[in-house]
């Protein structure tokens, strides 16, 4: 069973409308969650790292974490066509020196002008 | 600035051939990782290392070996490449409590 599940698989929004992406995790073993953006054929760009329940804002990107419901979301304010990309949610293991990341399968975001 | 450099960026290999993917980091991190990315799976961990001389199996190690000859370098080795190993491979470095940095990826095609 995958530790991290993302939804939706694909999302199309109009430029300027809010985009919301979701991620659920299978257990409470992590205290460290990130959202990455990956443009087609490119590497991973970290958008937001969040470590405690509540909200963390980085520019137009806001992450919400609720560990009790095993859920973290990403909201993109005023999305632009340049935000069209795959968005990956990741959780980092707690309690090991490795600190490995577990990734979701990704959400393909398309922003229409 | 923290950096992870992968080489080559693109590689076409023949079935049964040997492939070596290289990774260099200037972050002085102890931990390094090799992931592969396939549609519908996100990134999956192949091998990782805690430091020079150490390599450990990740979630999908079959068909892959790893080598960590120094703090800075971590290689992924496909002794007998197969078409199922066609993928995009990412190297990363990152100690617990520090950010994880990724390379730009290597696109491997096995024909």
PDB file of C-alpha atoms in Angstrom:
ATOM      1  CA  UNK A   1       0.000   0.000   0.000  1.00  0.00           C
ATOM      2  CA  UNK A   2       1.331   3.393  -0.966  1.00  0.00           C
ATOM      3  CA  UNK A   3       2.021   5.623   1.993  1.00  0.00           C
ATOM      4  CA  UNK A   4       0.960   8.743   0.117  1.00  0.00           C
ATOM      5  CA  UNK A   5      -2.136   9.119  -2.079  1.00  0.00           C
ATOM      6  CA  UNK A   6      -2.733  12.211  -4.181  1.00  0.00           C
ATOM      7  CA  UNK A   7      -5.924  13.531  -5.714  1.00  0.00           C
ATOM      8  CA  UNK A   8      -7.062  14.432  -8.236  1.00  0.00           C
ATOM      9  CA  UNK A   9      -4.839  12.786 -10.839  1.00  0.00           C
ATOM     10  CA  UNK A  10      -5.466  15.705 -13.151  1.00  0.00           C
ATOM     11  CA  UNK A  11      -6.892  19.182 -12.628  1.00  0.00           C
ATOM     12  CA  UNK A  12      -7.722  21.899 -15.146  1.00  0.00           C
ATOM     13  CA  UNK A  13      -8.385  25.432 -13.942  1.00  0.00           C
ATOM     14  CA  UNK A  14      -8.723  28.827 -15.552  1.00  0.00           C
ATOM     15  CA  UNK A  15      -6.048  31.423 -15.042  1.00  0.00           C
ATOM     16  CA  UNK A  16      -6.769  33.342 -11.847  1.00  0.00           C
ATOM     17  CA  UNK A  17      -9.032  30.719 -10.244  1.00  0.00           C
ATOM     18  CA  UNK A  18      -7.883  28.955  -7.088  1.00  0.00           C
ATOM     19  CA  UNK A  19      -6.353  25.500  -7.603  1.00  0.00           C
ATOM     20  CA  UNK A  20      -6.569  22.960  -4.766  1.00  0.00           C
ATOM     21  CA  UNK A  21      -4.625  19.717  -4.594  1.00  0.00           C
ATOM     22  CA  UNK A  22      -4.903  17.011  -1.957  1.00  0.00           C
ATOM     23  CA  UNK A  23      -2.705  14.417  -0.358  1.00  0.00           C
ATOM     24  CA  UNK A  24      -3.556  11.769   2.229  1.00  0.00           C
ATOM     25  CA  UNK A  25      -1.024   9.623   4.030  1.00  0.00           C
ATOM     26  CA  UNK A  26      -1.471   6.186   5.506  1.00  0.00           C
ATOM     27  CA  UNK A  27      -0.063   6.710   8.987  1.00  0.00           C
ATOM     28  CA  UNK A  28       1.223   9.289  11.408  1.00  0.00           C
ATOM     29  CA  UNK A  29       4.897   8.419  11.151  1.00  0.00           C
ATOM     30  CA  UNK A  30       5.919  11.727   9.635  1.00  0.00           C
ATOM     31  CA  UNK A  31       6.325  15.226  10.966  1.00  0.00           C
ATOM     32  CA  UNK A  32       7.544  16.690   7.744  1.00  0.00           C
ATOM     33  CA  UNK A  33       5.621  17.252   4.508  1.00  0.00           C
ATOM     34  CA  UNK A  34       6.520  18.948   1.241  1.00  0.00           C
ATOM     35  CA  UNK A  35       4.998  19.950  -2.009  1.00  0.00           C
ATOM     36  CA  UNK A  36       7.157  19.876  -5.151  1.00  0.00           C
ATOM     37  CA  UNK A  37       6.474  21.208  -8.632  1.00  0.00           C
ATOM     38  CA  UNK A  38       7.881  19.519 -11.709  1.00  0.00           C
ATOM     39  CA  UNK A  39       7.634  21.110 -15.123  1.00  0.00           C
ATOM     40  CA  UNK A  40       7.664  18.728 -18.042  1.00  0.00           C
ATOM     41  CA  UNK A  41      11.083  17.143 -18.463  1.00  0.00           C
ATOM     42  CA  UNK A  42      12.561  19.080 -15.563  1.00  0.00           C
ATOM     43  CA  UNK A  43      13.671  18.425 -12.003  1.00  0.00           C
ATOM     44  CA  UNK A  44      11.830  18.933  -8.718  1.00  0.00           C
ATOM     45  CA  UNK A  45      11.294  22.380  -7.261  1.00  0.00           C
ATOM     46  CA  UNK A  46      10.252  22.502  -3.601  1.00  0.00           C
ATOM     47  CA  UNK A  47       7.317  24.866  -3.086  1.00  0.00           C
ATOM     48  CA  UNK A  48       6.345  24.523   0.561  1.00  0.00           C
ATOM     49  CA  UNK A  49       7.632  22.507   3.525  1.00  0.00           C
ATOM     50  CA  UNK A  50       5.285  22.191   6.504  1.00  0.00           C
ATOM     51  CA  UNK A  51       6.097  20.625   9.872  1.00  0.00           C
ATOM     52  CA  UNK A  52       3.135  21.351  12.154  1.00  0.00           C
ATOM     53  CA  UNK A  53      -0.645  21.423  11.907  1.00  0.00           C
ATOM     54  CA  UNK A  54      -2.067  24.535  10.348  1.00  0.00           C
ATOM     55  CA  UNK A  55      -1.109  26.666   7.416  1.00  0.00           C
ATOM     56  CA  UNK A  56       2.178  27.595   5.740  1.00  0.00           C
ATOM     57  CA  UNK A  57       2.299  30.190   2.985  1.00  0.00           C
ATOM     58  CA  UNK A  58       5.078  30.699   0.443  1.00  0.00           C
ATOM     59  CA  UNK A  59       4.036  33.395  -2.005  1.00  0.00           C
ATOM     60  CA  UNK A  60       1.013  32.173  -3.978  1.00  0.00           C
ATOM     61  CA  UNK A  61       1.332  28.657  -2.549  1.00  0.00           C
ATOM     62  CA  UNK A  62      -0.320  27.687   0.755  1.00  0.00           C
ATOM     63  CA  UNK A  63      -0.121  24.282   2.397  1.00  0.00           C
ATOM     64  CA  UNK A  64      -2.587  23.078   5.039  1.00  0.00           C
ATOM     65  CA  UNK A  65      -1.676  20.182   7.308  1.00  0.00           C
ATOM     66  CA  UNK A  66      -4.076  18.208   9.490  1.00  0.00           C
ATOM     67  CA  UNK A  67      -2.267  15.231  10.974  1.00  0.00           C
ATOM     68  CA  UNK A  68      -5.341  13.976  12.827  1.00  0.00           C
ATOM     69  CA  UNK A  69      -7.089  13.442   9.489  1.00  0.00           C
ATOM     70  CA  UNK A  70      -3.850  12.374   7.764  1.00  0.00           C
ATOM     71  CA  UNK A  71      -4.273  15.101   5.172  1.00  0.00           C
ATOM     72  CA  UNK A  72      -2.197  17.837   3.602  1.00  0.00           C
ATOM     73  CA  UNK A  73      -3.380  20.134   0.823  1.00  0.00           C
ATOM     74  CA  UNK A  74      -1.868  22.726  -1.469  1.00  0.00           C
ATOM     75  CA  UNK A  75      -3.744  25.806  -2.639  1.00  0.00           C
ATOM     76  CA  UNK A  76      -2.423  27.895  -5.495  1.00  0.00           C
ATOM     77  CA  UNK A  77      -3.730  31.437  -5.554  1.00  0.00           C
ATOM     78  CA  UNK A  78      -4.143  33.115  -8.951  1.00  0.00           C
ATOM     79  CA  UNK A  79      -2.595  30.295 -10.965  1.00  0.00           C
ATOM     80  CA  UNK A  80      -0.902  31.181 -14.216  1.00  0.00           C
ATOM     81  CA  UNK A  81      -0.246  29.108 -17.339  1.00  0.00           C
ATOM     82  CA  UNK A  82       3.380  28.846 -16.193  1.00  0.00           C
ATOM     83  CA  UNK A  83       2.113  26.898 -13.161  1.00  0.00           C
ATOM     84  CA  UNK A  84       1.051  24.069 -15.464  1.00  0.00           C
ATOM     85  CA  UNK A  85       3.109  21.152 -14.179  1.00  0.00           C
ATOM     86  CA  UNK A  86       2.994  17.972 -12.132  1.00  0.00           C
ATOM     87  CA  UNK A  87       2.690  18.587  -8.401  1.00  0.00           C
ATOM     88  CA  UNK A  88       4.133  15.988  -6.064  1.00  0.00           C
ATOM     89  CA  UNK A  89       3.356  15.576  -2.402  1.00  0.00           C
ATOM     90  CA  UNK A  90       6.001  13.964  -0.190  1.00  0.00           C
ATOM     91  CA  UNK A  91       6.268  12.986   3.448  1.00  0.00           C
ATOM     92  CA  UNK A  92       9.537  12.480   5.237  1.00  0.00           C
ATOM     93  CA  UNK A  93      10.132   9.616   7.662  1.00  0.00           C
ATOM     94  CA  UNK A  94      10.470  10.548  11.288  1.00  0.00           C
ATOM     95  CA  UNK A  95      12.727   8.742  13.694  1.00  0.00           C
ATOM     96  CA  UNK A  96      15.398   7.513  11.341  1.00  0.00           C
ATOM     97  CA  UNK A  97      18.717   9.043  10.408  1.00  0.00           C
ATOM     98  CA  UNK A  98      17.898   8.490   6.757  1.00  0.00           C
ATOM     99  CA  UNK A  99      14.963  10.870   6.647  1.00  0.00           C
ATOM    100  CA  UNK A 100      13.763   9.376   3.398  1.00  0.00           C
ATOM    101  CA  UNK A 101      10.904  10.856   1.397  1.00  0.00           C
ATOM    102  CA  UNK A 102       7.787   8.961   0.336  1.00  0.00           C
ATOM    103  CA  UNK A 103       6.094  10.419  -2.730  1.00  0.00           C
ATOM    104  CA  UNK A 104       2.588  10.428  -4.090  1.00  0.00           C
ATOM    105  CA  UNK A 105       1.953   9.697  -7.780  1.00  0.00           C
ATOM    106  CA  UNK A 106       1.394  13.361  -8.585  1.00  0.00           C
ATOM    107  CA  UNK A 107      -1.350  15.688  -9.820  1.00  0.00           C
ATOM    108  CA  UNK A 108      -1.123  17.081 -13.352  1.00  0.00           C
ATOM    109  CA  UNK A 109      -2.241  20.714 -13.212  1.00  0.00           C
ATOM    110  CA  UNK A 110      -3.252  22.521 -16.400  1.00  0.00           C
ATOM    111  CA  UNK A 111      -3.914  26.244 -16.230  1.00  0.00           C
ATOM    112  CA  UNK A 112      -5.881  27.622 -19.151  1.00  0.00           C
ATOM    113  CA  UNK A 113      -5.354  31.282 -20.149  1.00  0.00           C
TER     114      UNK A 113
ATOM    115  CA  UNK B   1      24.599  27.171  -3.250  1.00  0.00           C
ATOM    116  CA  UNK B   2      23.560  23.594  -2.626  1.00  0.00           C
ATOM    117  CA  UNK B   3      23.863  21.463  -5.741  1.00  0.00           C
ATOM    118  CA  UNK B   4      23.326  17.930  -6.989  1.00  0.00           C
ATOM    119  CA  UNK B   5      24.691  17.174 -10.445  1.00  0.00           C
ATOM    120  CA  UNK B   6      23.749  14.118 -12.452  1.00  0.00           C
ATOM    121  CA  UNK B   7      25.436  12.712 -15.527  1.00  0.00           C
ATOM    122  CA  UNK B   8      24.605  11.872 -18.164  1.00  0.00           C
ATOM    123  CA  UNK B   9      21.330  13.749 -18.581  1.00  0.00           C
ATOM    124  CA  UNK B  10      20.185  11.441 -21.335  1.00  0.00           C
ATOM    125  CA  UNK B  11      21.272   7.911 -22.157  1.00  0.00           C
ATOM    126  CA  UNK B  12      20.244   5.281 -24.654  1.00  0.00           C
ATOM    127  CA  UNK B  13      21.444   1.791 -23.774  1.00  0.00           C
ATOM    128  CA  UNK B  14      21.050  -1.618 -25.358  1.00  0.00           C
ATOM    129  CA  UNK B  15      19.385  -4.509 -23.597  1.00  0.00           C
ATOM    130  CA  UNK B  16      21.954  -6.509 -21.664  1.00  0.00           C
ATOM    131  CA  UNK B  17      24.466  -3.712 -21.561  1.00  0.00           C
ATOM    132  CA  UNK B  18      25.952  -2.089 -18.478  1.00  0.00           C
ATOM    133  CA  UNK B  19      24.860   1.415 -17.524  1.00  0.00           C
ATOM    134  CA  UNK B  20      26.331   3.678 -14.865  1.00  0.00           C
ATOM    135  CA  UNK B  21      24.539   6.809 -13.720  1.00  0.00           C
ATOM    136  CA  UNK B  22      26.640   9.256 -11.749  1.00  0.00           C
ATOM    137  CA  UNK B  23      25.733  11.796  -9.100  1.00  0.00           C
ATOM    138  CA  UNK B  24      27.827  14.430  -7.380  1.00  0.00           C
ATOM    139  CA  UNK B  25      26.766  16.664  -4.485  1.00  0.00           C
ATOM    140  CA  UNK B  26      28.462  19.709  -3.011  1.00  0.00           C
ATOM    141  CA  UNK B  27      26.159  19.943   0.022  1.00  0.00           C
ATOM    142  CA  UNK B  28      28.368  17.849   2.344  1.00  0.00           C
ATOM    143  CA  UNK B  29      25.345  15.685   3.133  1.00  0.00           C
ATOM    144  CA  UNK B  30      25.810  12.231   4.543  1.00  0.00           C
ATOM    145  CA  UNK B  31      22.630  10.831   2.990  1.00  0.00           C
ATOM    146  CA  UNK B  32      22.187  10.303  -0.724  1.00  0.00           C
ATOM    147  CA  UNK B  33      19.376   8.648  -2.635  1.00  0.00           C
ATOM    148  CA  UNK B  34      18.525   7.249  -6.051  1.00  0.00           C
ATOM    149  CA  UNK B  35      14.904   7.356  -7.190  1.00  0.00           C
ATOM    150  CA  UNK B  36      13.172   6.452 -10.410  1.00  0.00           C
ATOM    151  CA  UNK B  37      10.072   8.198 -11.686  1.00  0.00           C
ATOM    152  CA  UNK B  38       7.408   6.511 -13.760  1.00  0.00           C
ATOM    153  CA  UNK B  39       3.956   7.730 -14.694  1.00  0.00           C
ATOM    154  CA  UNK B  40       1.426   6.742 -12.057  1.00  0.00           C
ATOM    155  CA  UNK B  41       4.063   5.915  -9.444  1.00  0.00           C
ATOM    156  CA  UNK B  42       5.667   9.171  -8.448  1.00  0.00           C
ATOM    157  CA  UNK B  43       9.262   8.704  -7.279  1.00  0.00           C
ATOM    158  CA  UNK B  44      10.300   5.340  -5.886  1.00  0.00           C
ATOM    159  CA  UNK B  45      13.459   4.727  -3.874  1.00  0.00           C
ATOM    160  CA  UNK B  46      15.987   2.328  -5.417  1.00  0.00           C
ATOM    161  CA  UNK B  47      19.099   2.639  -3.221  1.00  0.00           C
ATOM    162  CA  UNK B  48      20.390   5.016  -0.601  1.00  0.00           C
ATOM    163  CA  UNK B  49      23.543   5.674   1.353  1.00  0.00           C
ATOM    164  CA  UNK B  50      24.413   6.995   4.796  1.00  0.00           C
ATOM    165  CA  UNK B  51      27.932   7.975   3.819  1.00  0.00           C
ATOM    166  CA  UNK B  52      31.072   6.939   1.996  1.00  0.00           C
ATOM    167  CA  UNK B  53      31.316   3.176   1.680  1.00  0.00           C
ATOM    168  CA  UNK B  54      27.679   2.547   2.615  1.00  0.00           C
ATOM    169  CA  UNK B  55      24.864   1.464   0.304  1.00  0.00           C
ATOM    170  CA  UNK B  56      21.434   0.177   1.300  1.00  0.00           C
ATOM    171  CA  UNK B  57      18.491  -1.226  -0.615  1.00  0.00           C
ATOM    172  CA  UNK B  58      15.408   0.903  -1.022  1.00  0.00           C
ATOM    173  CA  UNK B  59      11.946  -0.218  -2.089  1.00  0.00           C
ATOM    174  CA  UNK B  60      12.762  -1.412  -5.624  1.00  0.00           C
ATOM    175  CA  UNK B  61      16.441  -2.494  -5.690  1.00  0.00           C
ATOM    176  CA  UNK B  62      16.168  -5.510  -8.010  1.00  0.00           C
ATOM    177  CA  UNK B  63      18.348  -5.109 -11.089  1.00  0.00           C
ATOM    178  CA  UNK B  64      20.314  -2.205  -9.622  1.00  0.00           C
ATOM    179  CA  UNK B  65      23.530  -1.790  -7.666  1.00  0.00           C
ATOM    180  CA  UNK B  66      24.897   1.328  -6.033  1.00  0.00           C
ATOM    181  CA  UNK B  67      28.319   2.617  -5.140  1.00  0.00           C
ATOM    182  CA  UNK B  68      29.357   5.411  -2.755  1.00  0.00           C
ATOM    183  CA  UNK B  69      33.116   5.816  -3.079  1.00  0.00           C
ATOM    184  CA  UNK B  70      33.204   9.223  -1.415  1.00  0.00           C
ATOM    185  CA  UNK B  71      31.018  11.717   0.442  1.00  0.00           C
ATOM    186  CA  UNK B  72      30.366  13.579  -2.796  1.00  0.00           C
ATOM    187  CA  UNK B  73      29.711  10.762  -5.276  1.00  0.00           C
ATOM    188  CA  UNK B  74      26.964   8.165  -5.515  1.00  0.00           C
ATOM    189  CA  UNK B  75      26.516   5.967  -8.586  1.00  0.00           C
ATOM    190  CA  UNK B  76      23.684   3.750  -9.753  1.00  0.00           C
ATOM    191  CA  UNK B  77      24.720   0.723 -11.786  1.00  0.00           C
ATOM    192  CA  UNK B  78      22.595  -1.403 -14.076  1.00  0.00           C
ATOM    193  CA  UNK B  79      24.734  -4.483 -14.782  1.00  0.00           C
ATOM    194  CA  UNK B  80      22.324  -5.956 -17.348  1.00  0.00           C
ATOM    195  CA  UNK B  81      19.953  -3.271 -18.544  1.00  0.00           C
ATOM    196  CA  UNK B  82      16.405  -4.258 -19.501  1.00  0.00           C
ATOM    197  CA  UNK B  83      13.644  -2.278 -21.275  1.00  0.00           C
ATOM    198  CA  UNK B  84      11.660  -2.222 -17.991  1.00  0.00           C
ATOM    199  CA  UNK B  85      14.407   0.011 -16.593  1.00  0.00           C
ATOM    200  CA  UNK B  86      13.539   2.732 -19.086  1.00  0.00           C
ATOM    201  CA  UNK B  87      12.676   5.630 -16.799  1.00  0.00           C
ATOM    202  CA  UNK B  88      13.775   8.963 -15.424  1.00  0.00           C
ATOM    203  CA  UNK B  89      16.263   8.655 -12.564  1.00  0.00           C
ATOM    204  CA  UNK B  90      16.776  11.246  -9.865  1.00  0.00           C
ATOM    205  CA  UNK B  91      19.602  11.540  -7.397  1.00  0.00           C
ATOM    206  CA  UNK B  92      19.178  13.501  -4.171  1.00  0.00           C
ATOM    207  CA  UNK B  93      21.080  14.420  -1.057  1.00  0.00           C
ATOM    208  CA  UNK B  94      19.724  15.502   2.306  1.00  0.00           C
ATOM    209  CA  UNK B  95      20.436  14.836   5.947  1.00  0.00           C
ATOM    210  CA  UNK B  96      17.701  14.630   8.578  1.00  0.00           C
ATOM    211  CA  UNK B  97      16.849  18.161   9.607  1.00  0.00           C
ATOM    212  CA  UNK B  98      18.132  19.596   6.351  1.00  0.00           C
ATOM    213  CA  UNK B  99      16.389  20.186   3.055  1.00  0.00           C
ATOM    214  CA  UNK B 100      16.563  17.493   0.384  1.00  0.00           C
ATOM    215  CA  UNK B 101      18.080  18.613  -2.900  1.00  0.00           C
ATOM    216  CA  UNK B 102      17.438  16.853  -6.181  1.00  0.00           C
ATOM    217  CA  UNK B 103      19.429  16.659  -9.357  1.00  0.00           C
ATOM    218  CA  UNK B 104      17.828  17.481 -12.707  1.00  0.00           C
ATOM    219  CA  UNK B 105      17.308  13.844 -13.606  1.00  0.00           C
ATOM    220  CA  UNK B 106      18.657  11.357 -16.130  1.00  0.00           C
ATOM    221  CA  UNK B 107      16.379  10.055 -18.862  1.00  0.00           C
ATOM    222  CA  UNK B 108      17.379   6.452 -19.613  1.00  0.00           C
ATOM    223  CA  UNK B 109      16.013   4.537 -22.566  1.00  0.00           C
ATOM    224  CA  UNK B 110      16.863   0.855 -22.897  1.00  0.00           C
ATOM    225  CA  UNK B 111      16.241  -0.507 -26.380  1.00  0.00           C
TER     226      UNK B 111
END
